[in-house]
Short mmCIF file of C-alpha atoms in Angstrom, two decimals:
data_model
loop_
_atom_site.label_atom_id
_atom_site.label_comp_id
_atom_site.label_asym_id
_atom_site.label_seq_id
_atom_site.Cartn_x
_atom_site.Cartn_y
_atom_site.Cartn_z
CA UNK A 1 -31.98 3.65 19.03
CA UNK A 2 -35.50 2.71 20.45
CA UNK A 3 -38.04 5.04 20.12
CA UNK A 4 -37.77 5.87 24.21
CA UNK A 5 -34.30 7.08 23.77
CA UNK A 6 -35.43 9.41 20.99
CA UNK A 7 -38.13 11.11 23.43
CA UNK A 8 -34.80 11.78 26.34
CA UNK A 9 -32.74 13.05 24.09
CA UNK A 10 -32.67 16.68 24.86
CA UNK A 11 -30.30 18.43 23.22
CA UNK A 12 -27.31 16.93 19.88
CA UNK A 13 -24.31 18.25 19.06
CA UNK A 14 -24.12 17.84 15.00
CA UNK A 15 -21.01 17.47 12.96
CA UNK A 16 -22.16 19.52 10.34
CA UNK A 17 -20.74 20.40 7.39
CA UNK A 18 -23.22 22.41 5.87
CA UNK A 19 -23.54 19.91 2.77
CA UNK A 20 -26.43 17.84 1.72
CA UNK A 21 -26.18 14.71 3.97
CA UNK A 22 -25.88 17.01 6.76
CA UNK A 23 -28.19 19.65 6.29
CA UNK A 24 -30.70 16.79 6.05
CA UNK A 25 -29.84 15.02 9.34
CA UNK A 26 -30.17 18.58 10.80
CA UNK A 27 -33.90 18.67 10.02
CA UNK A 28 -34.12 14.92 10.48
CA UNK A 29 -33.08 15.22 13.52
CA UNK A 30 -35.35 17.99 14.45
CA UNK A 31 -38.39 16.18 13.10
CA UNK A 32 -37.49 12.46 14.51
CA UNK A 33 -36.10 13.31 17.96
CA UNK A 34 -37.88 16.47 18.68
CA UNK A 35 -34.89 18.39 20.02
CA UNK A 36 -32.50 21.32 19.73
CA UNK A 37 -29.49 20.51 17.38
CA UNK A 38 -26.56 22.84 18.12
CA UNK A 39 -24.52 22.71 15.31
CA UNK A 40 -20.11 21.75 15.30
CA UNK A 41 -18.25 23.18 11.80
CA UNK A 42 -14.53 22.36 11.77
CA UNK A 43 -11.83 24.33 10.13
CA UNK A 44 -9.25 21.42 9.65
CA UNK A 45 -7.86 22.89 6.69
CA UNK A 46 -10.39 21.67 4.04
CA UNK A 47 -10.48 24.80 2.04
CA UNK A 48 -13.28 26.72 1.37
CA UNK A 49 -15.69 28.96 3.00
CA UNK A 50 -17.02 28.41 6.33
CA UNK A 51 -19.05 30.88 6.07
CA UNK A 52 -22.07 29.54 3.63
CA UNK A 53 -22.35 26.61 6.75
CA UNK A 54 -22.87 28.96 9.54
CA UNK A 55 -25.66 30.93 7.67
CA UNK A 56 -27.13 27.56 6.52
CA UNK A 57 -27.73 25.94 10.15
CA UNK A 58 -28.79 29.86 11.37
CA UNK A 59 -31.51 29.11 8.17
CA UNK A 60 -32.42 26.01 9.64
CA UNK A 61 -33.57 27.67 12.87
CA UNK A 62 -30.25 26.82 15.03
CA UNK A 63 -29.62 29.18 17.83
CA UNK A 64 -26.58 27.61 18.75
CA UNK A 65 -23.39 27.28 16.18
CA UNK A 66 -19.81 26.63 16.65
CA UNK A 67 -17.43 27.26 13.72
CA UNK A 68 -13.76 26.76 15.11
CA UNK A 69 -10.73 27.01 13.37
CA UNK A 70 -8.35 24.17 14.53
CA UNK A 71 -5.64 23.68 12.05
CA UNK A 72 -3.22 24.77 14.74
CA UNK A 73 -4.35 22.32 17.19
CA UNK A 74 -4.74 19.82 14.67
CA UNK A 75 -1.34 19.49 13.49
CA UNK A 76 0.38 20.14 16.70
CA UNK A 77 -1.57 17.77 18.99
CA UNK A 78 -2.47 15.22 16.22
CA UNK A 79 -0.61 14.87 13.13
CA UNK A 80 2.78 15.81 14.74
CA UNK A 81 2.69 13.19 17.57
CA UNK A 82 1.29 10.93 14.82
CA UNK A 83 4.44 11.29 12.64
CA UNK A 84 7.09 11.14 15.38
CA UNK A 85 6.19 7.17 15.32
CA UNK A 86 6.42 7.16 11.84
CA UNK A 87 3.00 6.29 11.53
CA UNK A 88 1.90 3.72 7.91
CA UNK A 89 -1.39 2.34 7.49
CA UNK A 90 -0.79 -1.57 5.58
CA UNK A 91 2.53 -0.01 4.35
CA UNK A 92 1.52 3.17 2.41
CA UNK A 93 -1.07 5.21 3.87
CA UNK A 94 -0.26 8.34 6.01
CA UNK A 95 -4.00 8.29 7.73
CA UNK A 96 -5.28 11.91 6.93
CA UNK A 97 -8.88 11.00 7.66
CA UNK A 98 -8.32 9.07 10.29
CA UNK A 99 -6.58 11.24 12.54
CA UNK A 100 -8.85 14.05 12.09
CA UNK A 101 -12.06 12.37 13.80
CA UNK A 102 -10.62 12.02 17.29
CA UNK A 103 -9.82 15.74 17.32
CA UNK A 104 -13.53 16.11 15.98
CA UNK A 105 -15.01 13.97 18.44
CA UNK A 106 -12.70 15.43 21.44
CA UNK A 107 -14.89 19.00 20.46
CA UNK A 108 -17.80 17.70 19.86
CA UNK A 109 -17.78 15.98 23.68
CA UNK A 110 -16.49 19.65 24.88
CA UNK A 111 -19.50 21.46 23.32
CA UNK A 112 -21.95 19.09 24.63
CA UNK A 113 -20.72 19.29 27.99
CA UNK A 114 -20.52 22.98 27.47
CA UNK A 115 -24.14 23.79 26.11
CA UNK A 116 -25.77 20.72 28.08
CA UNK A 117 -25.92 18.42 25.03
CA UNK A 118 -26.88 14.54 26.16
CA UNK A 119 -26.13 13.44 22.81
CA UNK A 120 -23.83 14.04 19.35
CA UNK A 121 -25.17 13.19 16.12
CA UNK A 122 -22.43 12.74 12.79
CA UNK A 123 -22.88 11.69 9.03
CA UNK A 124 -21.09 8.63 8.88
CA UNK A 125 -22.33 5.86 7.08
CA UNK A 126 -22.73 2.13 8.73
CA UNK A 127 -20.35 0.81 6.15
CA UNK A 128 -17.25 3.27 7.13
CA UNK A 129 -14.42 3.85 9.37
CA UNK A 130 -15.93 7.06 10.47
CA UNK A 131 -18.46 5.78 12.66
CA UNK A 132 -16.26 3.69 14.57
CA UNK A 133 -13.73 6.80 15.28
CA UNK A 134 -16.12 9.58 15.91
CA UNK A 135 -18.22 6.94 18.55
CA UNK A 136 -15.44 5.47 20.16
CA UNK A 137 -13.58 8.65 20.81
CA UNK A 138 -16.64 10.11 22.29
CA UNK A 139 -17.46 7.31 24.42
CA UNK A 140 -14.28 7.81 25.47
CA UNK A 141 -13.84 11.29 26.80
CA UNK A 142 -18.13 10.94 27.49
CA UNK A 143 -19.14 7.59 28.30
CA UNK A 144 -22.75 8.64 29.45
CA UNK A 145 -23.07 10.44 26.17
CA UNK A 146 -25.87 9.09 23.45
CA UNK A 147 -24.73 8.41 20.01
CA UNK A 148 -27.47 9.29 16.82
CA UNK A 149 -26.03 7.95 13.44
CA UNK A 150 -28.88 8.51 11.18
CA UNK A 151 -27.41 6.26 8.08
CA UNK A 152 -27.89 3.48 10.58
CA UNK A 153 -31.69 4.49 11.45
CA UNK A 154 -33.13 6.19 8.40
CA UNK A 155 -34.46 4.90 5.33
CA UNK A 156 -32.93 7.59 3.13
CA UNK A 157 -30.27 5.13 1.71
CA UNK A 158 -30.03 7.11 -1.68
CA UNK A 159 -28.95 10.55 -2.85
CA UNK A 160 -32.53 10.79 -4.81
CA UNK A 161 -34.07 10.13 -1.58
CA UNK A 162 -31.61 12.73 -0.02
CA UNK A 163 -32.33 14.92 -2.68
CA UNK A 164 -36.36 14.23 -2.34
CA UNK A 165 -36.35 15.36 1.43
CA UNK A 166 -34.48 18.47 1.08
CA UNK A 167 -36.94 19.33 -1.83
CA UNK A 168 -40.15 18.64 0.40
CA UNK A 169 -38.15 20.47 3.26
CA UNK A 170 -36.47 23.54 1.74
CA UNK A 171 -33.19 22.70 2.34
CA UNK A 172 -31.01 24.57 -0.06
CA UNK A 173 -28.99 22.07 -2.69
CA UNK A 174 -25.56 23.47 -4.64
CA UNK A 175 -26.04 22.70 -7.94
CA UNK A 176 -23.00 20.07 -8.34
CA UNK A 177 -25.00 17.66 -5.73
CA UNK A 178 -28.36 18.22 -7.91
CA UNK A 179 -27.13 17.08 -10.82
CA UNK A 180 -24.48 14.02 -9.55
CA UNK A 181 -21.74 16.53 -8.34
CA UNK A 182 -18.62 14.69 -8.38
CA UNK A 183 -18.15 11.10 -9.30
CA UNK A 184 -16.75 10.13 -6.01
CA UNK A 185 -16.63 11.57 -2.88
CA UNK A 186 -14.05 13.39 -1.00
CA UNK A 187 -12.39 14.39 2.54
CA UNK A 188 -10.03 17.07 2.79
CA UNK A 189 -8.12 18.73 5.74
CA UNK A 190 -5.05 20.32 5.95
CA UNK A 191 -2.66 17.15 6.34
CA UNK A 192 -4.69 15.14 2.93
CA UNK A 193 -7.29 14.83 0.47
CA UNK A 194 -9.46 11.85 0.37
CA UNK A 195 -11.11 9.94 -3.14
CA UNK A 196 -13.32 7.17 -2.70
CA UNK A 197 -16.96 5.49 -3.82
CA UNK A 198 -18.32 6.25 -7.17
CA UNK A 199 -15.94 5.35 -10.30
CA UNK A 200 -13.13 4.31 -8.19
CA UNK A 201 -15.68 1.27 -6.54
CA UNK A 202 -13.66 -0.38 -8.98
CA UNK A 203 -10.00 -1.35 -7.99
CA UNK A 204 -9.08 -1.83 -11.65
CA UNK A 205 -9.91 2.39 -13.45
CA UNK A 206 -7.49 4.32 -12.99
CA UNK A 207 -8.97 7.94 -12.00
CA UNK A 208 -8.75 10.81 -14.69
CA UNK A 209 -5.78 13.28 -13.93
CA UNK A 210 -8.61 16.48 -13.52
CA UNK A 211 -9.43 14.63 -10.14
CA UNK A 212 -6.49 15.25 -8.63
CA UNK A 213 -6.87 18.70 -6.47
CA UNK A 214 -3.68 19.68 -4.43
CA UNK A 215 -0.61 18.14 -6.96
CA UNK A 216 0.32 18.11 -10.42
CA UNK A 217 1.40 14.96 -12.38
CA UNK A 218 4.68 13.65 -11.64
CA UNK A 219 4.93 13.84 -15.79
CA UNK A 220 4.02 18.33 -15.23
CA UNK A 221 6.41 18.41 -12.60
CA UNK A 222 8.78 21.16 -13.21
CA UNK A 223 11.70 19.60 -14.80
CA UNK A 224 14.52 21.35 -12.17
CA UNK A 225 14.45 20.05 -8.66
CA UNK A 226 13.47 22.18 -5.30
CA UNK A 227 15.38 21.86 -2.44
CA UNK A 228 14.66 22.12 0.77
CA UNK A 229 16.03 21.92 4.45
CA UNK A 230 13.89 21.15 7.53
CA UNK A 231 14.48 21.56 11.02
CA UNK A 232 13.74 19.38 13.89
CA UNK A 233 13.39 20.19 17.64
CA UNK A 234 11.94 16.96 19.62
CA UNK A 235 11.09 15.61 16.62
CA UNK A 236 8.92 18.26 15.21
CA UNK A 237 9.44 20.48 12.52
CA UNK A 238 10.24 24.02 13.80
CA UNK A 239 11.48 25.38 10.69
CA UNK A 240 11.36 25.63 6.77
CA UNK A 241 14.77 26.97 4.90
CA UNK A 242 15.11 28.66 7.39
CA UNK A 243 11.72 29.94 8.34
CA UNK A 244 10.40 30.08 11.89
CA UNK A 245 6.52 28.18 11.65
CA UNK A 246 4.06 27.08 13.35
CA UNK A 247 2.93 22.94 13.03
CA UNK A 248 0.02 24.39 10.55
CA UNK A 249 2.00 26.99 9.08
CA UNK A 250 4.95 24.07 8.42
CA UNK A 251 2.39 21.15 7.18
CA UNK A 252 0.81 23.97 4.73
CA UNK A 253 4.38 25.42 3.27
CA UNK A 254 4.93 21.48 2.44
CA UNK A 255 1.75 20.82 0.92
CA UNK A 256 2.15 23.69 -1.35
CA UNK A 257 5.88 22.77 -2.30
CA UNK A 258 5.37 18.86 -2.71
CA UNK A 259 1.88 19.30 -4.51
CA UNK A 260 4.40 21.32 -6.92
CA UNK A 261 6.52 18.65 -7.27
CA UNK A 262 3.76 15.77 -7.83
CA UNK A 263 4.49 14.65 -4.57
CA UNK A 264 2.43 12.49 -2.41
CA UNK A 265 -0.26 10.50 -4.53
CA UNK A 266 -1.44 7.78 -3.39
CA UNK A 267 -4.03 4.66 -5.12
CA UNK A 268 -4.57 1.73 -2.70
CA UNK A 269 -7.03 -1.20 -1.76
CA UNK A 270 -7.35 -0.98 2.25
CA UNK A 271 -8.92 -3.23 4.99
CA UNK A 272 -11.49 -1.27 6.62
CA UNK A 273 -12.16 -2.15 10.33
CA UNK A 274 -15.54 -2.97 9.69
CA UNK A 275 -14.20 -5.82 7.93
CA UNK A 276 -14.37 -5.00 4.37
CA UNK A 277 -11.45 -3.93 1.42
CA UNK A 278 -11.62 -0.47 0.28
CA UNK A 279 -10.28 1.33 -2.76
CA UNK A 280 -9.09 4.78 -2.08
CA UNK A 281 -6.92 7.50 -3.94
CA UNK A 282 -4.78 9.79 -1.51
CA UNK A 283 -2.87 13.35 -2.06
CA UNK A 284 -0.37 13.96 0.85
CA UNK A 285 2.39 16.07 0.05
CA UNK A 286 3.25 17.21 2.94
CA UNK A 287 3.46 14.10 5.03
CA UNK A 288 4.90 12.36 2.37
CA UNK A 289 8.10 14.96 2.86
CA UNK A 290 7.18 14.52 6.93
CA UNK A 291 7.70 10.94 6.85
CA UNK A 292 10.89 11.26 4.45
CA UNK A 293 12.94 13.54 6.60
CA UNK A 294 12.16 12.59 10.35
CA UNK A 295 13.73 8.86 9.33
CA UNK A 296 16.43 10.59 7.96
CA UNK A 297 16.79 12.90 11.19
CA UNK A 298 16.01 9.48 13.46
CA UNK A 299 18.45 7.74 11.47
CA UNK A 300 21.36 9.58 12.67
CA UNK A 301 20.33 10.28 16.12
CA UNK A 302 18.39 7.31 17.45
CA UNK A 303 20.13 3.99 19.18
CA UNK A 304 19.74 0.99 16.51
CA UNK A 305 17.43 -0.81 18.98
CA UNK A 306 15.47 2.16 19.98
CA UNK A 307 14.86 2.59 15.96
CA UNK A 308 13.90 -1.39 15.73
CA UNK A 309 11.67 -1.29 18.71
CA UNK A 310 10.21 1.46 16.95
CA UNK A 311 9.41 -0.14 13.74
CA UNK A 312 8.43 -2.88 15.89
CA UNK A 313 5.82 -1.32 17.78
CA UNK A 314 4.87 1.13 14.55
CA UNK A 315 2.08 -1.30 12.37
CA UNK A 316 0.30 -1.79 15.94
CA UNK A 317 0.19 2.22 16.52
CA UNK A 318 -0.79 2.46 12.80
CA UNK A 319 -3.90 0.32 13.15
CA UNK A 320 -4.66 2.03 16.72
CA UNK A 321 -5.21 5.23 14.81
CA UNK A 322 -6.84 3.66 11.81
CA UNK A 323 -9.35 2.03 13.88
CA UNK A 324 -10.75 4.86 16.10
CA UNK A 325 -8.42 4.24 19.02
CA UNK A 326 -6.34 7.64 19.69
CA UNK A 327 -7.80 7.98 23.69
CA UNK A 328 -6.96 4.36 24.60
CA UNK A 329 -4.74 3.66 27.08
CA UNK A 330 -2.70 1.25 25.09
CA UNK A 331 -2.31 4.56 22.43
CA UNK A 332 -1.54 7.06 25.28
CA UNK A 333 0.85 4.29 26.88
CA UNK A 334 2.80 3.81 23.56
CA UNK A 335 2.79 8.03 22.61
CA UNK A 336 4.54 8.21 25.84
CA UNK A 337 7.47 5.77 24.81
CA UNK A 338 7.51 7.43 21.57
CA UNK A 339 7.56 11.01 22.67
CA UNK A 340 9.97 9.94 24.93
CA UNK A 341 12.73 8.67 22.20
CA UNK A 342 12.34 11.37 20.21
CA UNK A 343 14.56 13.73 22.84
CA UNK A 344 17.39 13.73 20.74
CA UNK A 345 15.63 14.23 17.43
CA UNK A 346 17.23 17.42 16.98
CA UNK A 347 18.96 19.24 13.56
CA UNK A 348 18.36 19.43 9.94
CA UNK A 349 17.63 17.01 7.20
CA UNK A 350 18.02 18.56 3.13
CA UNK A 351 15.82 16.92 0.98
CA UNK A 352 15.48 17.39 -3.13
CA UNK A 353 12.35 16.83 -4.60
CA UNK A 354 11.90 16.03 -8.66
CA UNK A 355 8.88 14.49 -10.08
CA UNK A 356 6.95 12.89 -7.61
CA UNK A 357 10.24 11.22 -5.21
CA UNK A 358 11.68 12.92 -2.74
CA UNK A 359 15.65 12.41 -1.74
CA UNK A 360 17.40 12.86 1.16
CA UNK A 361 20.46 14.37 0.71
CA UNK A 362 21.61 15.58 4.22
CA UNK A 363 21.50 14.85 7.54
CA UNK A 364 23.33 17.09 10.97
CA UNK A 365 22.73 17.02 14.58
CA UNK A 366 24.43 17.80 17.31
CA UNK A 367 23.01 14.57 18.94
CA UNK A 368 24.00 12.40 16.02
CA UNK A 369 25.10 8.92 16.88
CA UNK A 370 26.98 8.81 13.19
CA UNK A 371 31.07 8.96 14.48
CA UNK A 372 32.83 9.18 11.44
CA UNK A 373 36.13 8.28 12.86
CA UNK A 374 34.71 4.47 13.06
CA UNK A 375 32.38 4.47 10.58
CA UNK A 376 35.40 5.19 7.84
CA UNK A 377 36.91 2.90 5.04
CA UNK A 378 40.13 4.92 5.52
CA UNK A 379 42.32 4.45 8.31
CA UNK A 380 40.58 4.81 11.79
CA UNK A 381 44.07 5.19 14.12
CA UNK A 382 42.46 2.21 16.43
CA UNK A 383 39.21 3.75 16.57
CA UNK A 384 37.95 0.25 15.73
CA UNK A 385 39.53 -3.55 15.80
CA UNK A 386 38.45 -5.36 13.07
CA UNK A 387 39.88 -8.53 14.84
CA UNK A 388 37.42 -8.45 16.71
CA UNK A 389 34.39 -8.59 13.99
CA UNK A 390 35.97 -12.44 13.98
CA UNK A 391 34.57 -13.29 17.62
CA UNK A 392 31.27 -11.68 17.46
CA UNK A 393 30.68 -13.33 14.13
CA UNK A 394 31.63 -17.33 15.59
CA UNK A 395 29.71 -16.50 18.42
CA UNK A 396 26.76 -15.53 16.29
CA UNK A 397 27.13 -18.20 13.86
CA UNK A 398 27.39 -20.90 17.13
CA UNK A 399 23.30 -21.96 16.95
CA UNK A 400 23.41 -22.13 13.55
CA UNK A 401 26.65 -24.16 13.69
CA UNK A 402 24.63 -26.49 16.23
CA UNK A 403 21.59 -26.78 14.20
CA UNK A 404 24.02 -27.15 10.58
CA UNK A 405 25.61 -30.70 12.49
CA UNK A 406 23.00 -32.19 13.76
CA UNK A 407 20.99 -31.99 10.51
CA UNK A 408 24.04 -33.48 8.57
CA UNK A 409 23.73 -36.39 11.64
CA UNK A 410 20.13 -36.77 10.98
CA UNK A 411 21.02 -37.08 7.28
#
């Protein structure tokens, strides 16, 4: 950003965590731009204390500072309409990260507009996903607004330099980042937990079992399997065993019985957006059992072409959401054809869960497409000709017929 842009900005909204990187963009940003930083703070279901962030931006001489909690919000207005297309990043991963940032952005834009902000400030780094999903989501819901990114301005491209400014600055420092904290680093909210960087920069260690935070080894699993019965209204989950919940209240009674179960880990090599491969190590228990069940609930109550237009459309909605694009138009066009065929996405699926898999071992509805009286080896009374399996197959088999003799004439 020229150095013009830096003397109208008036007022930034921070993403702030209350961790190193950004308690020193909050003075950064202070010092470089010369103006007020109102401070955003998340509860997305990352664990831990909120708490320690407010008092650290009110130490920083912030006046203003949000600290929401939006787990509810999250899950029902993000991760469920995610999972109701059956949403898989490269065919494996669930995107927990990614489909926290538009929700992140969407409040960020909301506070701005709300305190007179001109401009939102985040930690992501130029080489990341993040920067792509927080920007693009604001610019769309705030297309006047002014984006700071300090990684991509600043020259304090090392955690010694970090370190150095928050020494020279009194900027409080846990003891875990002074000394090399964790040898990777981590995002959490309530739907995943996040490993990347650090020791797992390469594709070929395998990460030590302590760095796994929300499941046990498949190999500590208990040695009985849990079962479990979900049920689906529009295809949501309404209920656990039995349970009346809310989306958060559902996604967290998963996370807690599939992290028992060693469910839901996750080691990949990605394609970032940006362009370049990524190694990352995922725990998601709970939308590992999500993804499980509502096939097994669209399985019986979906029309076959409905499901294959699905799955046909599904890669494209992955990578919409992977790459920052949740308020397109294309997105909102596509959630509304989804949403749409999940109408009769209503009943229970039983699942049993063992060592790391999870099985499907029931499905009901009372919208279920599944008529036994055809679908049976025994006799069906006329329910269905099998004479007539002989037409539909000739008529099938007539291109390739076409295509088989004029080959042999060619030959």
């Amino acid at each position: 950003m020229a150095k013009r842009d830096k003397q109208r900005v008036k007022k930034v909204v921070l993403a702030y965590s209350g961790g190193l990187d950004t308690s020193v963009i909050l003075k950064w940003l202070q010092d470089k731009y010369g103006c007020e930083v109102i401070t955003f703070t998340a509860d997305i279901g990352q664990g831990g204390e909120l708490a320690p962030a407010r008092r650290k931006a009110k130490m920083l001489g912030v006046r203003r500072i949000f600290v929401e909690d939006l787990r509810e919000e999250f899950v029902r207005d993000f991760v469920y309409p995610m999972f109701r297309a059956n949403a898989v990043y490269e065919g494996e991963y669930l995107l927990g990260t990614s489909i926290a940032r538009p929700l992140i952005a969407k409040r960020m834009v909301e506070i701005a507009r709300q305190t007179g902000a001109d401009a939102i400030s985040h930690g992501a780094t130029g080489k990341g996903n993040d920067q792509v999903r927080f920007e693009l989501g604001a610019y769309a819901l705030m297309p006047e607004v002014k984006i700071i990114a300090p990684w991509r301005e600043w020259d304090l491209l090392s955690r010694e330099k970090l370190l150095a400014y928050a020494a020279r600055h009194g900027i409080p420092v846990d003891f875990k980042k002074r000394k090399g904290g964790a040898p990777y680093s981590m995002d959490a909210n309530l739907l995943h937990i996040s490993y990347e960087g650090g020791v797992l920069e390469d594709p070929d260690f395998e990460p030590e079992e302590s760095m796994w935070r929300i499941t046990v080894s498949p190999e500590k699993a208990p040695g009985r399997p849990e079962h479990l019965e979900l049920e689906y209204r529009g295809g949501d989950i309404v209920a656990v065993n039995g349970s009346k919940l809310s989306p958060a209240q559902v996604l967290a009674r998963l996370n807690a019985i599939g992290g028992r179960h060693g469910v839901g880990r996750l080691d990949i090599v990605e394609n970032r957006y940006v362009g370049m491969k990524s190694r990352g190590c995922y725990e998601t228990p709970g939308g590992t059992i999500m993804l499980k069940a509502h096939r097994a609930i669209e399985s019986i109550t979906l029309d076959r072409e409905v499901l294959a237009l699905k799955d046909d459309l599904m890669p494209r909605y992955a990578r919409m959401i992977y790459n920052g694009y949740w308020f397109s138009p294309e997105r909102r066009l596509l959630q509304g054809l989804i949403d749409a065929s999940q109408a009769t996405a209503n009943g229970t699926v039983r699942l049993k869960l063992y060592k790391g898999t999870v099985l499907v071992t029931g499905r009901a509805s009372k919208d279920s497409l599944f008529d036994q009286s055809i679908a049976t080896f025994e006799d069906d009374k006329g329910a269905y000709d099998q004479a007539d399996a002989a037409g539909f197959i000739r008529l099938n088999a007539l291109r390739l017929r076409i295509g088989a003799k004029r080959g042999k004439r060619r030959g």
